[in-house]
Structure formats: C-alpha cells, structure tokens
Coordinates of C-alpha atoms in Angstrom, one line a residue:
Chain W
M1 CA -12.6 -1.3 30.3
K2 CA -10.7 -4.4 31.2
K3 CA -7.9 -5.6 29.0
V4 CA -5.7 -8.7 29.0
L5 CA -2.6 -9.8 27.2
A6 CA -3.6 -13.0 25.2
F7 CA -1.1 -15.5 23.8
D8 CA -1.7 -18.3 21.3
I9 CA 1.2 -21.0 21.7
G10 CA 1.5 -23.4 18.8
G11 CA 4.3 -25.6 17.5
T12 CA 5.3 -23.3 14.7
K13 CA 4.2 -19.7 15.9
I14 CA 3.5 -17.8 19.1
A15 CA 0.8 -15.0 18.6
Y16 CA -0.1 -12.4 21.0
A17 CA -2.2 -9.2 21.3
I18 CA -4.0 -7.1 24.0
I19 CA -7.7 -7.8 23.9
D20 CA -10.5 -5.9 25.6
E21 CA -13.7 -7.2 27.4
K22 CA -15.7 -6.7 24.2
G23 CA -13.4 -9.0 22.3
N24 CA -11.5 -6.1 20.5
F25 CA -7.9 -6.4 19.6
T26 CA -6.4 -3.2 20.8
N27 CA -3.2 -3.6 18.6
E28 CA -2.3 -5.7 15.7
V29 CA -1.5 -9.4 16.5
I30 CA 2.3 -10.1 16.6
K31 CA 3.6 -13.5 15.6
V32 CA 7.0 -14.8 16.4
T33 CA 8.7 -18.2 15.7
T34 CA 8.2 -20.6 18.6
P35 CA 11.4 -21.0 20.4
K36 CA 13.0 -24.5 20.2
T37 CA 13.3 -24.9 23.9
S38 CA 10.8 -24.8 26.6
S39 CA 12.9 -22.3 28.6
G40 CA 13.1 -20.2 25.5
I41 CA 9.2 -20.2 25.3
Y42 CA 9.1 -19.2 29.1
E43 CA 11.6 -16.3 28.6
L44 CA 9.8 -15.0 25.5
L45 CA 6.5 -14.9 27.4
K46 CA 8.1 -13.3 30.5
T47 CA 9.7 -10.5 28.2
V48 CA 6.4 -9.8 26.2
I49 CA 4.4 -9.7 29.5
K50 CA 6.9 -7.2 31.2
G51 CA 6.4 -5.0 28.3
S52 CA 2.8 -4.6 28.7
E53 CA 2.2 -5.3 32.3
D54 CA 1.2 -1.9 33.4
E55 CA -1.7 -1.7 30.9
I56 CA -3.3 -5.1 31.4
D57 CA -5.5 -6.7 34.0
G58 CA -4.1 -10.3 33.4
V59 CA -2.6 -12.8 31.1
A60 CA -4.6 -15.3 28.9
I61 CA -3.0 -18.2 27.2
A62 CA -4.3 -20.6 24.6
T63 CA -1.9 -23.4 24.2
A64 CA -1.7 -26.7 22.3
G65 CA -2.2 -29.7 24.6
P66 CA -4.8 -30.4 27.4
V67 CA -5.0 -28.0 30.2
N68 CA -6.0 -28.7 33.9
N69 CA -8.0 -25.6 34.9
E70 CA -7.4 -26.2 38.6
N71 CA -3.8 -25.5 38.6
N72 CA -3.1 -24.0 35.2
K73 CA -1.0 -26.8 34.2
I74 CA -0.5 -28.7 31.0
I75 CA -1.3 -32.5 31.4
G76 CA 1.4 -34.5 29.7
R77 CA 3.6 -34.3 26.7
V78 CA 2.5 -31.9 23.8
G79 CA 3.5 -33.5 20.5
N80 CA 4.8 -30.5 18.6
L81 CA 6.2 -28.4 21.3
P82 CA 9.6 -28.8 22.9
E83 CA 10.4 -31.3 25.7
G84 CA 9.8 -29.9 29.2
Y85 CA 6.9 -27.5 27.8
D86 CA 4.4 -29.4 30.0
E87 CA 6.3 -28.6 33.0
T88 CA 6.3 -24.8 32.5
D89 CA 5.4 -22.9 35.6
F90 CA 3.0 -20.5 33.9
L91 CA 1.7 -19.1 37.2
S92 CA 5.2 -17.6 37.9
L93 CA 5.2 -15.4 34.8
T94 CA 3.2 -12.6 36.3
E95 CA 1.5 -11.6 39.7
K96 CA -1.5 -10.5 37.7
P97 CA -4.4 -13.0 37.0
I98 CA -3.4 -15.8 34.6
L99 CA -5.5 -18.3 32.6
L100 CA -4.4 -21.0 30.5
E101 CA -6.8 -23.0 28.1
N102 CA -6.3 -25.7 25.5
D103 CA -6.3 -23.7 22.1
A104 CA -9.3 -25.8 20.6
N105 CA -11.3 -25.2 23.8
A106 CA -10.4 -21.5 23.7
A107 CA -11.5 -21.0 20.2
A108 CA -14.7 -22.8 20.9
W109 CA -15.4 -20.4 23.7
A110 CA -14.8 -17.4 21.3
E111 CA -17.4 -18.8 18.9
F112 CA -19.7 -19.6 21.8
K113 CA -19.6 -16.2 23.3
I114 CA -19.4 -13.8 20.5
G115 CA -19.2 -15.9 17.2
A116 CA -21.2 -18.5 15.4
A117 CA -22.5 -20.3 18.5
K118 CA -23.4 -17.1 20.2
G119 CA -26.8 -17.3 22.2
T120 CA -26.8 -21.1 22.3
K121 CA -26.1 -23.3 25.6
D122 CA -25.1 -26.5 23.8
A123 CA -22.6 -26.3 20.9
V124 CA -19.9 -28.3 19.2
I125 CA -17.1 -26.5 17.4
L126 CA -15.0 -28.9 15.2
T127 CA -11.6 -27.5 13.7
L128 CA -10.8 -29.3 10.6
G129 CA -7.1 -28.7 9.8
T130 CA -4.1 -30.9 9.6
G131 CA -5.9 -32.9 12.3
V132 CA -9.4 -32.7 13.6
G133 CA -9.8 -30.9 16.9
S134 CA -13.0 -30.1 19.0
G135 CA -14.3 -27.8 21.7
I136 CA -17.7 -28.8 23.2
I137 CA -20.0 -26.5 25.1
V138 CA -22.4 -28.3 27.5
N139 CA -25.1 -26.3 29.1
G140 CA -22.9 -23.0 28.7
K141 CA -19.7 -24.5 29.9
L142 CA -16.7 -26.1 28.3
L143 CA -16.6 -30.0 28.4
K144 CA -13.3 -30.6 30.0
G145 CA -13.4 -34.1 31.6
K146 CA -11.6 -35.3 34.6
S147 CA -8.3 -34.0 33.5
G148 CA -8.9 -31.3 30.9
S149 CA -8.4 -33.6 27.9
A150 CA -11.9 -34.2 26.7
G151 CA -12.8 -33.7 23.1
E152 CA -10.3 -35.9 21.5
M153 CA -11.9 -36.8 18.1
H154 CA -10.4 -40.2 17.7
V155 CA -12.9 -42.9 16.9
R156 CA -12.4 -45.8 14.4
F157 CA -14.4 -45.3 11.4
S158 CA -13.6 -48.4 9.4
F159 CA -12.4 -51.9 10.0
G160 CA -10.4 -51.6 6.8
H161 CA -6.9 -51.2 8.2
E162 CA -6.4 -48.6 5.5
R163 CA -5.1 -45.3 7.0
Q164 CA -2.9 -45.2 10.0
C165 CA -3.6 -42.3 12.4
G166 CA -1.0 -40.1 14.4
C167 CA -2.5 -41.5 17.5
G168 CA -1.0 -45.0 16.6
L169 CA -4.5 -46.6 15.8
W170 CA -5.9 -47.2 12.2
D171 CA -8.7 -45.6 10.5
C172 CA -9.5 -43.0 12.9
L173 CA -12.1 -40.2 12.1
E174 CA -9.1 -37.8 11.6
T175 CA -7.8 -39.8 8.9
Y176 CA -11.0 -39.5 6.8
V177 CA -12.2 -35.9 7.8
S178 CA -9.1 -33.6 8.1
G179 CA -7.3 -31.7 5.4
T180 CA -4.8 -34.6 5.4
A181 CA -7.7 -36.8 4.7
L182 CA -8.7 -35.0 1.6
S183 CA -5.1 -35.4 0.4
T184 CA -5.5 -39.0 1.0
D185 CA -8.6 -39.0 -1.0
A186 CA -6.8 -36.9 -3.8
K187 CA -4.3 -39.6 -4.1
I188 CA -6.9 -42.4 -4.4
Y189 CA -9.4 -40.7 -6.7
L190 CA -7.2 -38.4 -8.7
A191 CA -3.5 -39.4 -9.0
P192 CA -0.8 -40.7 -6.9
D193 CA 0.7 -37.3 -6.5
A194 CA -2.5 -35.2 -6.2
T195 CA -3.2 -33.0 -3.2
S196 CA -6.2 -31.5 -1.6
Y197 CA -5.7 -28.4 -3.6
D198 CA -6.2 -30.5 -6.8
V199 CA -9.5 -31.7 -5.4
I200 CA -10.7 -28.2 -4.7
R201 CA -9.5 -26.9 -8.1
G202 CA -11.1 -29.9 -9.9
L203 CA -14.4 -29.5 -8.0
K204 CA -14.7 -25.9 -9.5
E205 CA -13.8 -27.1 -12.9
G206 CA -16.4 -29.9 -12.7
N207 CA -13.9 -32.8 -12.8
P208 CA -16.0 -36.0 -11.8
K209 CA -12.9 -37.6 -10.1
A210 CA -12.5 -34.5 -8.0
R211 CA -16.1 -34.5 -7.2
A212 CA -16.0 -38.3 -6.0
A213 CA -13.0 -37.6 -3.8
F214 CA -14.7 -34.5 -2.1
D215 CA -18.0 -36.4 -1.8
H216 CA -16.2 -39.2 0.1
W217 CA -14.6 -36.6 2.2
Q218 CA -17.8 -34.9 2.9
E219 CA -19.6 -38.0 3.6
C220 CA -17.1 -38.9 6.4
L221 CA -17.6 -35.3 7.8
E222 CA -21.3 -36.0 7.7
N223 CA -20.7 -39.2 9.7
T224 CA -18.9 -37.1 12.1
L225 CA -21.7 -34.5 12.4
V226 CA -24.3 -37.3 13.0
M227 CA -22.2 -38.8 15.8
M228 CA -21.8 -35.5 17.5
A229 CA -25.3 -34.5 17.1
N230 CA -26.5 -38.0 18.3
I231 CA -24.1 -37.8 21.4
F232 CA -24.5 -34.1 22.4
D233 CA -27.9 -33.1 21.0
P234 CA -26.5 -29.4 20.4
E235 CA -28.2 -26.5 19.1
V236 CA -25.4 -25.8 16.5
I237 CA -22.3 -27.4 15.1
V238 CA -19.7 -25.0 14.0
L239 CA -16.9 -25.9 11.6
S240 CA -13.5 -24.0 11.8
G241 CA -10.1 -24.5 10.4
S242 CA -8.6 -24.5 7.0
M243 CA -11.0 -27.0 5.6
A244 CA -14.2 -25.3 6.8
Q245 CA -14.4 -22.8 3.9
F246 CA -14.9 -25.8 1.4
V247 CA -17.8 -27.6 3.0
E248 CA -21.1 -27.4 1.1
Y249 CA -23.1 -26.2 4.4
E250 CA -26.7 -26.3 3.0
K251 CA -26.4 -29.8 1.6
L252 CA -24.4 -31.3 4.6
N253 CA -26.9 -29.5 7.0
K254 CA -30.0 -31.2 5.4
Q255 CA -28.2 -34.7 5.1
A256 CA -27.1 -34.7 8.6
N257 CA -30.3 -33.6 10.1
E258 CA -32.0 -36.5 8.2
D259 CA -29.8 -39.0 9.8
I260 CA -29.9 -38.1 13.4
L261 CA -32.0 -39.5 16.2
T262 CA -31.9 -36.3 18.2
Q263 CA -33.6 -33.0 17.6
P264 CA -32.4 -30.8 14.5
F265 CA -29.3 -28.9 14.8
I266 CA -27.8 -26.0 12.7
L267 CA -24.5 -26.4 10.8
K268 CA -22.5 -23.1 10.6
Q269 CA -19.2 -21.8 9.4
A270 CA -16.9 -20.3 12.3
H271 CA -17.1 -16.6 12.7
F272 CA -13.3 -16.3 13.6
E273 CA -10.2 -17.6 12.0
N274 CA -6.8 -17.8 13.2
N275 CA -7.1 -15.6 16.3
A276 CA -10.0 -17.5 17.8
G277 CA -7.8 -19.2 20.4
M278 CA -6.3 -15.9 21.8
L279 CA -9.6 -14.3 21.8
G280 CA -11.4 -17.2 23.7
A281 CA -8.8 -17.5 26.3
A282 CA -9.0 -13.6 26.8
L283 CA -12.8 -13.9 27.2
L284 CA -12.5 -16.7 29.7
L285 CA -10.1 -14.7 31.9
I286 CA -12.0 -11.5 31.7
E287 CA -15.2 -13.2 32.9
R288 CA -13.2 -14.3 36.0
L289 CA -11.8 -10.8 36.7
Chain G
M1 CA -37.3 -40.2 55.7
K2 CA -38.5 -38.9 52.4
K3 CA -40.0 -41.7 50.2
V4 CA -41.3 -41.5 46.5
L5 CA -43.2 -43.8 44.2
A6 CA -41.0 -44.7 41.3
F7 CA -42.0 -46.2 38.0
D8 CA -40.1 -47.7 35.1
I9 CA -42.1 -47.5 31.9
G10 CA -40.8 -49.7 29.2
G11 CA -42.4 -51.1 26.0
T12 CA -43.1 -54.6 27.6
K13 CA -43.5 -54.0 31.4
I14 CA -44.1 -51.1 33.6
A15 CA -42.4 -51.7 37.2
Y16 CA -43.0 -49.8 40.3
A17 CA -42.0 -49.5 43.9
I18 CA -41.7 -47.1 46.8
I19 CA -37.9 -45.9 47.4
D20 CA -36.7 -44.0 50.2
E21 CA -34.0 -41.2 50.3
K22 CA -31.2 -43.8 50.9
G23 CA -32.1 -45.7 47.7
N24 CA -33.8 -48.5 49.8
F25 CA -36.9 -50.1 48.2
T26 CA -39.6 -50.3 51.0
N27 CA -41.6 -52.9 49.2
E28 CA -41.2 -55.5 46.5
V29 CA -40.9 -54.2 43.0
I30 CA -44.2 -54.9 41.1
K31 CA -44.3 -55.6 37.4
V32 CA -47.3 -55.4 35.1
T33 CA -47.7 -55.8 31.3
T34 CA -47.5 -52.4 29.6
P35 CA -51.0 -51.5 28.6
K36 CA -51.7 -51.4 24.7
T37 CA -52.8 -47.7 24.6
S38 CA -51.5 -44.5 26.1
S39 CA -54.6 -43.9 27.8
G40 CA -54.4 -47.2 29.5
I41 CA -50.8 -46.4 30.6
Y42 CA -52.2 -43.1 32.1
E43 CA -54.9 -44.9 33.9
L44 CA -52.6 -47.5 35.4
L45 CA -50.2 -44.8 36.6
K46 CA -53.2 -42.8 38.0
T47 CA -54.5 -45.9 39.9
V48 CA -51.2 -46.9 41.4
I49 CA -50.4 -43.4 42.5
K50 CA -53.8 -43.0 44.2
G51 CA -53.2 -46.1 46.1
S52 CA -50.2 -44.9 47.7
E53 CA -50.4 -41.1 47.6
D54 CA -50.8 -40.7 51.5
E55 CA -47.5 -42.2 52.1
I56 CA -45.2 -40.7 49.4
D57 CA -43.6 -37.3 48.9
G58 CA -43.5 -37.4 45.1
V59 CA -43.7 -39.4 42.0
A60 CA -40.5 -40.4 39.9
I61 CA -41.0 -41.9 36.4
A62 CA -38.2 -43.4 34.4
T63 CA -39.4 -43.8 30.9
A64 CA -38.2 -44.9 27.3
G65 CA -37.7 -42.0 25.1
P66 CA -36.0 -38.5 25.4
V67 CA -37.4 -36.3 28.3
N68 CA -37.5 -32.5 28.3
N69 CA -36.9 -31.7 32.2
E70 CA -38.2 -28.1 31.8
N71 CA -41.7 -29.4 31.3
N72 CA -41.6 -33.1 32.2
K73 CA -42.7 -34.0 28.6
I74 CA -41.3 -36.7 26.3
I75 CA -39.9 -35.4 23.1
G76 CA -41.3 -37.1 20.0
R77 CA -42.5 -40.7 19.3
V78 CA -41.1 -43.5 21.5
G79 CA -40.6 -46.6 19.3
N80 CA -41.8 -49.4 21.5
L81 CA -44.6 -47.5 23.3
P82 CA -48.3 -46.9 22.0
E83 CA -49.1 -44.1 19.8
G84 CA -49.9 -40.8 21.7
Y85 CA -47.7 -41.8 24.7
D86 CA -45.5 -38.9 24.0
E87 CA -48.5 -36.5 24.6
T88 CA -49.2 -37.8 28.0
D89 CA -49.8 -35.2 30.5
F90 CA -47.7 -36.7 33.4
L91 CA -48.0 -33.5 35.6
S92 CA -51.8 -34.0 35.9
L93 CA -51.3 -37.6 37.5
T94 CA -50.7 -36.1 41.0
E95 CA -50.3 -32.9 43.0
K96 CA -47.3 -34.0 44.6
P97 CA -44.0 -33.3 43.1
I98 CA -43.3 -35.3 39.9
L99 CA -40.3 -36.0 37.9
L100 CA -39.7 -37.8 34.6
E101 CA -36.4 -38.8 33.1
N102 CA -35.2 -41.1 30.3
D103 CA -34.5 -44.5 31.6
A104 CA -30.8 -44.7 30.5
N105 CA -30.2 -41.4 32.1
A106 CA -32.1 -42.4 35.4
A107 CA -30.1 -45.7 35.5
A108 CA -26.9 -43.7 34.8
W109 CA -27.7 -41.4 37.8
A110 CA -28.3 -44.4 40.1
E111 CA -24.8 -45.7 39.2
F112 CA -23.4 -42.3 39.7
K113 CA -25.0 -41.5 43.0
I114 CA -24.9 -44.8 45.0
G115 CA -23.5 -47.4 42.4
A116 CA -20.2 -48.2 40.5
A117 CA -19.6 -44.6 39.4
K118 CA -20.0 -43.2 43.0
G119 CA -17.4 -40.6 44.0
T120 CA -16.7 -39.5 40.5
K121 CA -17.7 -36.3 38.7
D122 CA -17.3 -37.6 35.1
A123 CA -18.7 -40.9 34.0
V124 CA -20.2 -42.8 31.1
I125 CA -22.6 -45.5 31.7
L126 CA -23.4 -47.7 28.6
T127 CA -26.2 -50.2 28.5
L128 CA -25.5 -53.1 26.3
G129 CA -28.8 -54.8 25.7
T130 CA -31.0 -55.3 22.6
G131 CA -29.5 -52.0 21.6
V132 CA -26.9 -49.7 23.1
G133 CA -28.0 -46.8 25.4
S134 CA -26.0 -44.3 27.3
G135 CA -26.2 -41.9 30.2
I136 CA -23.3 -39.5 30.6
I137 CA -22.4 -37.6 33.7
V138 CA -20.6 -34.4 33.0
N139 CA -19.0 -32.5 36.0
G140 CA -21.6 -34.1 38.2
K141 CA -24.7 -33.5 36.0
L142 CA -26.5 -35.6 33.5
L143 CA -25.6 -34.7 29.8
K144 CA -29.1 -33.7 28.3
G145 CA -28.3 -31.6 25.3
K146 CA -30.7 -28.9 23.9
S147 CA -33.8 -31.1 24.2
G148 CA -33.0 -33.9 26.4
S149 CA -32.1 -36.5 23.7
A150 CA -28.3 -36.4 24.2
G151 CA -26.5 -39.8 24.4
E152 CA -27.8 -41.6 21.5
M153 CA -25.0 -44.0 20.7
H154 CA -25.4 -44.0 16.8
V155 CA -22.0 -43.6 15.0
R156 CA -21.2 -45.3 11.7
F157 CA -18.4 -47.8 12.4
S158 CA -17.7 -49.3 9.0
F159 CA -18.0 -48.3 5.3
G160 CA -19.1 -51.9 4.6
H161 CA -22.9 -51.5 4.2
E162 CA -23.0 -54.7 6.2
R163 CA -25.4 -54.3 9.0
Q164 CA -28.5 -52.2 8.9
C165 CA -29.4 -50.4 12.2
G166 CA -32.8 -49.7 13.6
C167 CA -32.1 -46.0 13.2
G168 CA -32.3 -46.6 9.3
L169 CA -28.5 -46.0 8.7
W170 CA -26.0 -48.8 7.9
D171 CA -23.3 -50.1 10.2
C172 CA -24.0 -48.2 13.4
L173 CA -22.2 -48.9 16.7
E174 CA -25.3 -50.5 17.9
T175 CA -25.0 -53.3 15.2
Y176 CA -21.6 -54.2 16.4
V177 CA -21.8 -53.8 20.2
S178 CA -25.3 -54.8 21.4
G179 CA -26.5 -58.3 22.3
T180 CA -28.3 -58.3 18.8
A181 CA -24.6 -57.6 17.5
L182 CA -23.3 -60.7 19.2
S183 CA -26.2 -62.8 17.6
T184 CA -25.0 -61.4 14.2
D185 CA -21.5 -62.4 15.0
A186 CA -22.7 -65.9 16.0
K187 CA -24.4 -66.5 12.4
I188 CA -21.1 -65.2 10.8
Y189 CA -18.6 -67.2 12.9
L190 CA -20.5 -70.1 14.1
A191 CA -23.6 -71.2 12.0
P192 CA -26.4 -69.6 10.2
D193 CA -28.8 -70.3 13.1
A194 CA -26.5 -69.7 15.8
T195 CA -27.4 -67.2 18.6
S196 CA -25.4 -65.1 21.2
Y197 CA -26.1 -68.0 23.7
D198 CA -24.2 -70.4 21.5
V199 CA -21.2 -67.8 21.5
I200 CA -21.2 -67.6 25.2
R201 CA -21.6 -71.4 25.8
G202 CA -18.8 -72.0 23.0
L203 CA -16.5 -69.7 24.8
K204 CA -16.8 -71.6 28.1
E205 CA -16.2 -74.8 26.1
G206 CA -13.1 -73.2 24.5
N207 CA -14.5 -73.5 21.0
P208 CA -12.3 -71.3 18.8
K209 CA -14.9 -70.0 16.5
A210 CA -17.1 -68.9 19.4
R211 CA -13.9 -67.1 20.6
A212 CA -13.4 -65.4 17.3
A213 CA -17.0 -64.3 17.5
F214 CA -16.6 -62.9 20.9
D215 CA -13.3 -61.3 20.1
H216 CA -14.7 -59.4 17.3
W217 CA -17.8 -58.3 19.4
Q218 CA -15.5 -57.3 22.2
E219 CA -13.1 -55.5 19.8
C220 CA -15.9 -53.3 18.7
L221 CA -16.9 -52.6 22.3
E222 CA -13.2 -51.6 22.9
N223 CA -13.6 -49.2 19.9
T224 CA -16.7 -47.8 21.7
L225 CA -14.8 -47.3 25.0
V226 CA -11.9 -45.5 23.2
M227 CA -14.4 -43.1 21.4
M228 CA -16.2 -42.4 24.7
A229 CA -13.0 -42.0 26.7
N230 CA -11.4 -39.7 23.9
I231 CA -14.6 -37.5 23.8
F232 CA -15.5 -37.4 27.5
D233 CA -12.2 -38.1 29.5
P234 CA -14.2 -39.8 32.2
E235 CA -13.1 -41.3 35.4
V236 CA -15.1 -44.4 34.8
I237 CA -16.9 -46.1 32.1
V238 CA -19.6 -48.5 33.7
L239 CA -21.2 -51.2 31.5
S240 CA -24.7 -52.4 32.3
G241 CA -27.4 -54.3 30.6
S242 CA -27.7 -57.9 29.7
M243 CA -24.4 -58.2 27.9
A244 CA -22.3 -56.5 30.7
Q245 CA -21.8 -59.9 32.6
F246 CA -20.0 -61.4 29.6
V247 CA -17.2 -58.6 29.2
E248 CA -13.7 -59.5 30.0
Y249 CA -13.0 -56.4 32.1
E250 CA -9.4 -56.7 32.9
K251 CA -8.3 -57.3 29.4
L252 CA -10.7 -54.6 27.9
N253 CA -9.7 -52.2 30.5
K254 CA -5.9 -52.6 29.7
Q255 CA -6.3 -52.6 25.9
A256 CA -8.7 -49.4 25.8
N257 CA -6.4 -47.5 28.1
E258 CA -3.5 -48.3 25.9
D259 CA -5.5 -46.9 22.9
I260 CA -6.8 -43.5 24.3
L261 CA -5.4 -40.0 23.9
T262 CA -6.9 -38.9 27.2
Q263 CA -6.0 -39.8 30.7
P264 CA -6.7 -43.4 32.1
F265 CA -10.1 -44.4 33.0
I266 CA -11.6 -47.4 35.0
L267 CA -13.8 -49.8 33.4
K268 CA -16.5 -51.2 35.8
Q269 CA -19.5 -53.4 35.7
A270 CA -22.7 -51.8 36.9
H271 CA -23.7 -52.1 40.5
F272 CA -27.5 -52.3 39.8
E273 CA -29.3 -54.3 37.4
N274 CA -33.0 -54.2 36.3
N275 CA -34.3 -51.7 38.8
A276 CA -31.6 -49.1 38.2
G277 CA -33.9 -46.8 36.2
M278 CA -36.5 -46.5 39.0
L279 CA -33.9 -46.0 41.5
G280 CA -32.3 -43.2 39.6
A281 CA -35.4 -41.4 38.8
A282 CA -36.2 -41.5 42.6
L283 CA -32.9 -40.2 43.6
L284 CA -33.2 -37.2 41.2
L285 CA -36.6 -36.4 42.4
I286 CA -35.7 -36.7 46.2
E287 CA -32.9 -34.2 45.6
R288 CA -35.2 -31.7 44.6
L289 CA -37.7 -32.1 47.3

C-alpha cells in the first residue's frame, strides 16, 4: 500500500500526517506553529521529511496561495505567509516524488474523490470561513486556469459601496457570504458589538433580529450558489469551512434550484473538515505514483 | 479537403453554408426566416441537407439552447424557438456524421481555434447582444457542465431590485451589461425615450450625460470581466456580439487587470462576427471526422 507524507501549510499552523492510498491517516495529525520566516518553514519541512523518508513514497503539500502544477511553484506573494515563501524551492526538499497544490483545490479534490462529491464529474466546493474560497472540478479535473490561480471568489455583489473587501474592491461576494460577513450582519441587525456567534445563538432562541441577519447572509449565499450553478452546471455544490454547519441545506437547495437556468444540482455539506487539504494533496500525489 | 454543411439556428433566422476544414466558407451564407413550427424547421434542414449531401462529409448545427453532446439532443425548452423544437431528432436528418452544439459555445470554439483566442488553452468568450452569453474554454476544451448548459451568465449584481431579468430574478448581470442594459442606462441618464443608439451618438459628440450612461454600462462590464478572470484565470477574454464594437478596450483591459486577484489576462474583440456559430460547429465536427 502506497503512503505519502502530507502537509497543510497555513499562515497560523502547519499540519502533517502520513496518509495511505485509501485516504487513511496512519498516524495522528501533528500541528505546529508556522515559523516566522520562509527559511524556517523550509527547514521545518526538511526535518519532518527526513524523519519519515524511509517509510513514504512521496511528499504532498497543500498550501495557501496559487500553485503552478507544471513546476510545483507558488505564484506570487501569499498574504498570510512570510516574505519569500513564494520562492521556496519545494522540489529540493526530497528526492522522492513531490506534489504541491493550493489548499482549497486540494480540499476540493478530497471531497471529489472520497467525500461529499464522490461519484460526480462536475462539482463546486465552496469554503466559507474568514473569507470564501473555492475548488472547482470540471469534467473530473481541477479547474486551474492559465497559472493555477482560478477559483478566486471575488465578484462585486452590490453598487452600494458598503463593505470593503480584503482584495481592495468594494462589496465583493466575500464581504456578504463569509463568516466575517455574518459578523457584519450581526452589527447591522443586532447591535454594534454583536458577532456571528450572537446571530447563531439568537437564531436558536427565536430572536427575530438574529433571524433577519441570518436570512440576509443566507440570501447572499443563495446568490452565490445560483451564480456557480449557472456558470458551471455542476452535479453538486459542497459547502465546507466553519460556516457550513449553520446553513439550512434543504431550504437553500430548494430556493437555489428554483432560481437557476441550468439543470438541478444538489447542495451538500462537506464530508471532511480541517484535514481535507492534506488528504486531497495526498490523493493527488498517489494517483501519479 | 473535408467539408461540412453548417447551420446556425436562431429564433429569427436560420443561416447555412458549406465550410471546409480550414474554416473557409465555400459558398455564400444563405439566410432564411425560421419556420414557425418545429416540424417546419426539421423539414427545412432535411431539404437543405438533401441538396448538398453528395458533396459534404457531415452536418454541423449551432443552435440556441443547451446541448447534450452525448446524444446530440437539446435540453429543455428554448425560449425563442417553437414548441417541440427541443424534441427534434437531429440524428435522423442524415446518415452522415452530425454534430449539434450550443451557438455561444460554437462561436467560442471558432474564436478559440482560429480567431481572437487562437493559441491559448484557457479563454472566456462573452457575447454582448440583446442578452449576455458565454462560451468558456478550460484547458483546451469547452466547459459544458453535467448537462451541457454551463456558461449561463446570470448573477445578481445589486440588491436594489431595480432591473428585472428575463430569467425571472432581479438585477442579473444581463440587465447591466447587455445591449438592452445600455438602453436602460440611456433612459436613466439621457431621457425617458432614449436608446442605446443615443448613448453611442452622444458619446461621439462629447455629451456628458451620454458619457455617464456609457461609463456606468462599461463599469458593469468591468465587473463582469473581473468576475470571470477571478474564477477562470484565463489567458484572454474575448468580447463578441453587437455591443463589442463600442467597448474601450485599452482602458477596460487596464482597469480590470488592476482589480483581479489572478494573473493578468488580455481583453480582445472577437475576430468573427455573425457566422462564428456555424464556423465553430463546423470545426468541432471536422475534428471528429
């Protein structure tokens, strides 16, 4: 049975584990704080790889930032990782086969191969966290674009100049559909210091203001589903990330399917949680071994 | 040299011509009024095919409506074609090879193979006419989705409940970016009975109200380009359709590339005009012969 060492490199933590060709984790996932320099990250990866090089068939890395699969390089500066990280020479880490993939794409691949989108050929996986990410499967393959950076969910949703987005523009989808967006709605509908947690709690308690905040957020999510279903005509749209647990799936599935021009899709919650990135990168590499 | 008989079936006209494997039209394009019944359309196609069956290697049809390539069938009702058209048995028209493709997809294929997107692998072709259509090339192939209906450009662009879209929803992209949209802007910025022609004329005459109308329209187009570039990371976005000639390409190319998170793309005007659908369908069929 083939086994690979898989990493998930994020701005806060680096997680790693050994994963076999069936997608099983053969040890517990280890998490360490992300080093403050790009050379620190390189050394950490090198040390971990050395420690298990004898028992693995390759190294799979899910990372923040767009990845060019032709040369296993990261394209351009990655916001929450140290300067110079995009110039890391990942190929020199080991003589074993190595694969690098964007974390949202890798997580989408895990859902596609053995998770909520298993058995489909066309699927959209949206991650609703601090921001909104996506991994898109087109005819059984990851949508990458010319440089590996496809799937950025930045679209202006309003002319109101109401919410500034991290990308520099105003009123992007992300400012209406992410966890951060629900916090914004909390402040508008509940109180100036309210948070997304107050909305979720208020929803359970039947608070009408919390319901209004959540409904606005979920309507924007519906807008996003309609957009992606109209553009991609997927079999399934999968929601992952911290906000996915709060979505009213049945209601949203019905409403979005009424509003699209393409053929019906199925809305699902993701099967995997935090470790989907590592898992997907591992599966991508094992297919090529 | 291989040759095919190619049709373009629209709600108003049916056009046809014989096209060779280099994309040359071997005769003048003939246009006839679309028959009022689906059996009338079938008989027309049958008659035209009979007349040239000896000299062709196959029949290529670009049609309004989504097409399932696995069975050469149209999926669901097509708005501006007669009832029952979607049940037409195209395969029974001839014993020669036959291929059916959605007209926007076929036109995109023509631009991709021998037009403005030639030499790329990832391209978005937007048609700005009465509505807004798209054909999308992902890694050298047409994006079709699970049922052939991918590429519907319906996304809500505003919360304002200002412009109702033909799809039934409010404030879709199409109501801000099409030719119809510029007519709406004409009425808002110029006069209640003004049209898109008044905007274009006013623009040439230096009328500031016409400039304001056009700028709003073009800003919405920029929003569309940013969306498509962020989602698909294409090498090129091509604009076709009746409105494509009015776009300020250099200005729009610069602005949109400043606003995207993916890598730079190039904005281009389509190479082909009205006959791109026929041509693309012909090229798609000839590749398979």
